[in-house]
Short mmCIF file of N, CA and C in Angstrom, two decimals:
data_model
loop_
_atom_site.label_atom_id
_atom_site.label_comp_id
_atom_site.label_asym_id
_atom_site.label_seq_id
_atom_site.Cartn_x
_atom_site.Cartn_y
_atom_site.Cartn_z
N MET A 203 -83.93 40.15 53.99
CA MET A 203 -83.35 40.82 55.14
C MET A 203 -82.23 41.72 54.66
N SER A 204 -82.13 42.89 55.21
CA SER A 204 -81.10 43.83 54.80
C SER A 204 -79.94 43.85 55.80
N TRP A 205 -78.81 44.36 55.35
CA TRP A 205 -77.66 44.55 56.23
C TRP A 205 -76.98 45.87 55.87
N THR A 206 -76.23 46.43 56.81
CA THR A 206 -75.56 47.70 56.62
C THR A 206 -74.05 47.47 56.58
N CYS A 207 -73.41 48.04 55.57
CA CYS A 207 -71.96 47.93 55.44
C CYS A 207 -71.30 48.67 56.60
N GLN A 208 -70.36 48.00 57.27
CA GLN A 208 -69.67 48.60 58.41
C GLN A 208 -68.63 49.62 57.99
N ASN A 209 -68.23 49.59 56.73
CA ASN A 209 -67.21 50.52 56.24
C ASN A 209 -67.80 51.85 55.79
N CYS A 210 -68.90 51.82 54.99
CA CYS A 210 -69.45 53.07 54.43
C CYS A 210 -70.90 53.34 54.83
N ASN A 211 -71.48 52.47 55.66
CA ASN A 211 -72.86 52.61 56.16
C ASN A 211 -73.92 52.56 55.07
N THR A 212 -73.64 51.92 53.95
CA THR A 212 -74.64 51.74 52.89
C THR A 212 -75.54 50.58 53.27
N VAL A 213 -76.84 50.77 53.12
CA VAL A 213 -77.80 49.71 53.44
C VAL A 213 -77.97 48.82 52.22
N MET A 214 -77.70 47.53 52.40
CA MET A 214 -77.88 46.53 51.34
C MET A 214 -79.25 45.90 51.55
N ASP A 215 -80.12 46.03 50.57
CA ASP A 215 -81.50 45.57 50.71
C ASP A 215 -81.67 44.06 50.65
N ASP A 216 -80.70 43.37 50.05
CA ASP A 216 -80.83 41.93 49.87
C ASP A 216 -79.72 41.22 50.64
N ASP A 217 -80.07 40.27 51.46
CA ASP A 217 -79.10 39.54 52.28
C ASP A 217 -78.22 38.62 51.44
N SER A 218 -78.60 38.35 50.19
CA SER A 218 -77.80 37.45 49.36
C SER A 218 -76.52 38.11 48.85
N PHE A 219 -76.44 39.45 48.91
CA PHE A 219 -75.22 40.14 48.51
C PHE A 219 -74.19 40.04 49.63
N GLU A 220 -73.01 39.55 49.30
CA GLU A 220 -71.94 39.38 50.27
C GLU A 220 -70.93 40.52 50.24
N ILE A 221 -71.01 41.37 49.21
CA ILE A 221 -70.07 42.48 49.05
C ILE A 221 -70.86 43.76 48.82
N CYS A 222 -70.44 44.84 49.47
CA CYS A 222 -71.09 46.14 49.33
C CYS A 222 -70.83 46.69 47.92
N TRP A 223 -71.89 47.14 47.26
CA TRP A 223 -71.75 47.69 45.91
C TRP A 223 -71.06 49.05 45.93
N ASN A 224 -71.09 49.75 47.04
CA ASN A 224 -70.54 51.10 47.11
C ASN A 224 -69.03 51.13 47.35
N CYS A 225 -68.53 50.27 48.24
CA CYS A 225 -67.10 50.34 48.60
C CYS A 225 -66.37 49.01 48.43
N SER A 226 -67.05 47.97 47.95
CA SER A 226 -66.46 46.64 47.72
C SER A 226 -65.99 45.97 49.00
N CYS A 227 -66.56 46.35 50.12
CA CYS A 227 -66.22 45.75 51.40
C CYS A 227 -67.08 44.51 51.61
N GLY A 228 -66.49 43.45 52.11
CA GLY A 228 -67.24 42.24 52.38
C GLY A 228 -68.17 42.39 53.57
N LYS A 229 -69.19 41.57 53.60
CA LYS A 229 -70.17 41.62 54.68
C LYS A 229 -69.48 41.33 56.01
N GLY A 230 -69.62 42.24 56.98
CA GLY A 230 -69.02 42.08 58.29
C GLY A 230 -67.59 42.57 58.40
N GLU A 231 -67.01 43.08 57.31
CA GLU A 231 -65.64 43.59 57.33
C GLU A 231 -65.64 45.10 57.53
N LEU A 232 -64.53 45.61 58.07
CA LEU A 232 -64.40 47.04 58.27
C LEU A 232 -63.77 47.74 57.08
N LYS A 233 -62.89 47.07 56.36
CA LYS A 233 -62.22 47.66 55.20
C LYS A 233 -62.28 46.66 54.05
N PRO A 234 -62.30 47.14 52.81
CA PRO A 234 -62.24 46.22 51.68
C PRO A 234 -60.91 45.48 51.66
N GLU A 235 -60.94 44.24 51.17
CA GLU A 235 -59.71 43.46 51.10
C GLU A 235 -58.73 44.08 50.13
N ARG A 236 -59.25 44.55 49.00
CA ARG A 236 -58.42 45.19 47.99
C ARG A 236 -59.03 46.53 47.64
N ASP A 237 -58.20 47.43 47.17
CA ASP A 237 -58.68 48.73 46.74
C ASP A 237 -59.10 48.62 45.28
N PHE A 238 -60.39 48.40 45.04
CA PHE A 238 -60.90 48.23 43.69
C PHE A 238 -61.00 49.56 42.96
N ILE A 239 -61.26 50.63 43.69
CA ILE A 239 -61.49 51.92 43.06
C ILE A 239 -60.23 52.76 43.17
N LYS A 240 -59.73 53.19 42.05
CA LYS A 240 -58.52 53.98 42.02
C LYS A 240 -58.86 55.33 41.38
N LYS A 241 -58.42 56.40 41.99
CA LYS A 241 -58.78 57.73 41.51
C LYS A 241 -58.18 58.01 40.13
N ILE A 242 -56.88 57.81 39.96
CA ILE A 242 -56.24 58.09 38.69
C ILE A 242 -55.76 56.77 38.09
N PRO A 243 -56.26 56.41 36.91
CA PRO A 243 -55.86 55.14 36.30
C PRO A 243 -54.43 55.19 35.77
N ASP A 244 -53.84 54.02 35.60
CA ASP A 244 -52.52 53.91 35.01
C ASP A 244 -52.64 53.61 33.53
N CYS A 245 -51.64 54.01 32.78
CA CYS A 245 -51.59 53.76 31.34
C CYS A 245 -51.49 52.26 31.09
N THR A 246 -52.29 51.75 30.18
CA THR A 246 -52.25 50.32 29.87
C THR A 246 -51.05 49.97 29.01
N ARG A 247 -50.39 50.96 28.46
CA ARG A 247 -49.23 50.72 27.60
C ARG A 247 -47.93 50.73 28.39
N CYS A 248 -47.73 51.74 29.28
CA CYS A 248 -46.43 51.87 29.95
C CYS A 248 -46.53 51.91 31.48
N ASP A 249 -47.72 51.76 32.05
CA ASP A 249 -47.96 51.72 33.50
C ASP A 249 -47.63 53.02 34.24
N GLU A 250 -47.54 54.14 33.55
CA GLU A 250 -47.37 55.44 34.20
C GLU A 250 -48.75 55.99 34.55
N SER A 251 -48.82 56.93 35.48
CA SER A 251 -50.10 57.54 35.85
C SER A 251 -50.60 58.43 34.72
N LEU A 252 -51.91 58.35 34.46
CA LEU A 252 -52.53 59.19 33.44
C LEU A 252 -52.87 60.55 34.03
N THR A 253 -52.91 61.56 33.18
CA THR A 253 -53.26 62.92 33.58
C THR A 253 -54.66 63.23 33.07
N PHE A 254 -55.51 63.75 33.95
CA PHE A 254 -56.87 64.11 33.58
C PHE A 254 -56.84 65.39 32.75
N LEU A 255 -57.42 65.34 31.54
CA LEU A 255 -57.43 66.49 30.65
C LEU A 255 -58.76 67.23 30.64
N GLY A 256 -59.79 66.62 31.20
CA GLY A 256 -61.09 67.26 31.24
C GLY A 256 -62.18 66.37 30.67
N THR A 257 -63.40 66.85 30.74
CA THR A 257 -64.54 66.12 30.20
C THR A 257 -64.86 66.68 28.82
N LYS A 258 -64.93 65.79 27.84
CA LYS A 258 -65.18 66.18 26.46
C LYS A 258 -66.58 65.76 26.05
N ASN A 259 -67.25 66.61 25.29
CA ASN A 259 -68.59 66.33 24.80
C ASN A 259 -68.48 65.85 23.36
N PHE A 260 -68.91 64.61 23.10
CA PHE A 260 -68.87 64.04 21.76
C PHE A 260 -70.27 64.04 21.16
N HIS A 261 -70.37 64.52 19.95
CA HIS A 261 -71.63 64.70 19.24
C HIS A 261 -71.70 63.65 18.13
N GLU A 262 -72.72 62.79 18.14
CA GLU A 262 -72.88 61.78 17.10
C GLU A 262 -73.80 62.30 16.01
N GLY A 263 -73.51 61.93 14.78
CA GLY A 263 -74.37 62.30 13.67
C GLY A 263 -74.05 63.68 13.12
N THR A 264 -74.92 64.14 12.24
CA THR A 264 -74.71 65.43 11.58
C THR A 264 -75.35 66.55 12.39
N ARG A 265 -74.92 67.75 12.12
CA ARG A 265 -75.50 68.93 12.75
C ARG A 265 -76.73 69.35 11.94
N TRP A 266 -77.83 69.56 12.62
CA TRP A 266 -79.08 69.94 11.99
C TRP A 266 -79.22 71.45 12.06
N GLY A 267 -78.45 72.17 11.27
CA GLY A 267 -78.42 73.62 11.32
C GLY A 267 -79.76 74.27 11.04
N ALA A 268 -80.54 73.71 10.12
CA ALA A 268 -81.82 74.32 9.76
C ALA A 268 -82.83 74.22 10.90
N LEU A 269 -82.71 73.18 11.72
CA LEU A 269 -83.67 72.98 12.81
C LEU A 269 -83.23 73.67 14.10
N GLY A 270 -82.01 74.16 14.14
CA GLY A 270 -81.52 74.85 15.34
C GLY A 270 -81.42 73.92 16.53
N GLY A 271 -81.81 74.41 17.70
CA GLY A 271 -81.75 73.63 18.93
C GLY A 271 -82.68 72.44 18.92
N LEU A 272 -83.75 72.50 18.14
CA LEU A 272 -84.68 71.37 18.05
C LEU A 272 -84.02 70.16 17.43
N GLY A 273 -83.12 70.39 16.47
CA GLY A 273 -82.41 69.29 15.83
C GLY A 273 -81.47 68.57 16.77
N GLU A 274 -81.02 69.24 17.81
CA GLU A 274 -80.12 68.63 18.79
C GLU A 274 -80.82 67.54 19.60
N LEU A 275 -82.13 67.55 19.64
CA LEU A 275 -82.87 66.51 20.34
C LEU A 275 -82.82 65.18 19.60
N LEU A 276 -82.48 65.21 18.32
CA LEU A 276 -82.48 64.01 17.48
C LEU A 276 -81.13 63.31 17.44
N VAL A 277 -80.12 63.87 18.05
CA VAL A 277 -78.79 63.27 18.01
C VAL A 277 -78.36 62.84 19.41
N ASN A 278 -77.41 61.92 19.46
CA ASN A 278 -76.89 61.42 20.72
C ASN A 278 -75.62 62.18 21.08
N LYS A 279 -75.50 62.58 22.32
CA LYS A 279 -74.29 63.24 22.81
C LYS A 279 -73.78 62.47 24.02
N GLU A 280 -72.49 62.29 24.08
CA GLU A 280 -71.87 61.59 25.20
C GLU A 280 -70.79 62.47 25.82
N ASN A 281 -70.75 62.52 27.13
CA ASN A 281 -69.68 63.20 27.85
C ASN A 281 -68.72 62.14 28.36
N LEU A 282 -67.45 62.26 28.00
CA LEU A 282 -66.43 61.30 28.41
C LEU A 282 -65.27 62.03 29.07
N ASP A 283 -64.76 61.44 30.16
CA ASP A 283 -63.56 61.97 30.81
C ASP A 283 -62.34 61.52 30.01
N MET A 284 -61.46 62.46 29.71
CA MET A 284 -60.29 62.19 28.87
C MET A 284 -59.02 62.22 29.72
N TYR A 285 -58.24 61.15 29.64
CA TYR A 285 -56.97 61.03 30.34
C TYR A 285 -55.87 60.79 29.30
N ALA A 286 -54.68 61.34 29.54
CA ALA A 286 -53.56 61.14 28.63
C ALA A 286 -52.31 60.77 29.42
N CYS A 287 -51.46 59.98 28.78
CA CYS A 287 -50.18 59.59 29.37
C CYS A 287 -49.10 60.54 28.86
N LYS A 288 -48.40 61.19 29.78
CA LYS A 288 -47.33 62.12 29.38
C LYS A 288 -46.09 61.37 28.92
N SER A 289 -45.99 60.09 29.25
CA SER A 289 -44.82 59.31 28.91
C SER A 289 -44.87 58.80 27.47
N CYS A 290 -46.01 58.20 27.08
CA CYS A 290 -46.08 57.59 25.75
C CYS A 290 -47.11 58.25 24.82
N GLY A 291 -47.94 59.16 25.34
CA GLY A 291 -48.90 59.86 24.50
C GLY A 291 -50.23 59.17 24.29
N LYS A 292 -50.44 58.04 24.92
CA LYS A 292 -51.71 57.32 24.77
C LYS A 292 -52.84 58.11 25.44
N VAL A 293 -54.02 58.11 24.81
CA VAL A 293 -55.19 58.80 25.34
C VAL A 293 -56.26 57.75 25.63
N GLU A 294 -56.91 57.87 26.79
CA GLU A 294 -58.00 56.95 27.16
C GLU A 294 -59.22 57.75 27.57
N PHE A 295 -60.40 57.19 27.27
CA PHE A 295 -61.66 57.82 27.63
C PHE A 295 -62.40 56.93 28.62
N PHE A 296 -63.08 57.57 29.58
CA PHE A 296 -63.88 56.86 30.57
C PHE A 296 -65.24 57.53 30.65
N ILE A 297 -66.23 56.82 31.14
CA ILE A 297 -67.55 57.38 31.35
C ILE A 297 -67.43 58.57 32.29
N GLU A 298 -68.15 59.63 32.00
CA GLU A 298 -68.07 60.85 32.80
C GLU A 298 -68.34 60.56 34.27
N GLY A 299 -67.43 60.97 35.14
CA GLY A 299 -67.60 60.80 36.57
C GLY A 299 -67.30 59.42 37.10
N PHE A 300 -66.82 58.51 36.27
CA PHE A 300 -66.59 57.13 36.69
C PHE A 300 -65.54 57.03 37.80
N ASN A 301 -64.50 57.84 37.74
CA ASN A 301 -63.42 57.77 38.73
C ASN A 301 -63.60 58.73 39.89
N LYS A 302 -64.73 59.44 39.94
CA LYS A 302 -64.97 60.36 41.04
C LYS A 302 -65.69 59.63 42.16
N CYS A 303 -65.07 59.56 43.30
CA CYS A 303 -65.67 58.83 44.43
C CYS A 303 -65.83 59.73 45.62
#
């Protein structure tokens, strides 16, 4: 049996789930008990707000210059969101789009 979250209107296909996967609101509640999702993370070193520096593309392995664009199919590339603390200089990476809600 399915149920619909009263906070974000997401349809939960399984009645065994007691918390909405989209907004962390409990079944039958209008608002989540706690704010699990935070737009801008805090620095784990000094608890100041981090500044978003942009999305960086990281290239694993060597560059296959002789193969051109075809060689790029053989390597792994990851896009990571980069945040930095202006207070202590610490840099943190997150999965691309993880903090976008």
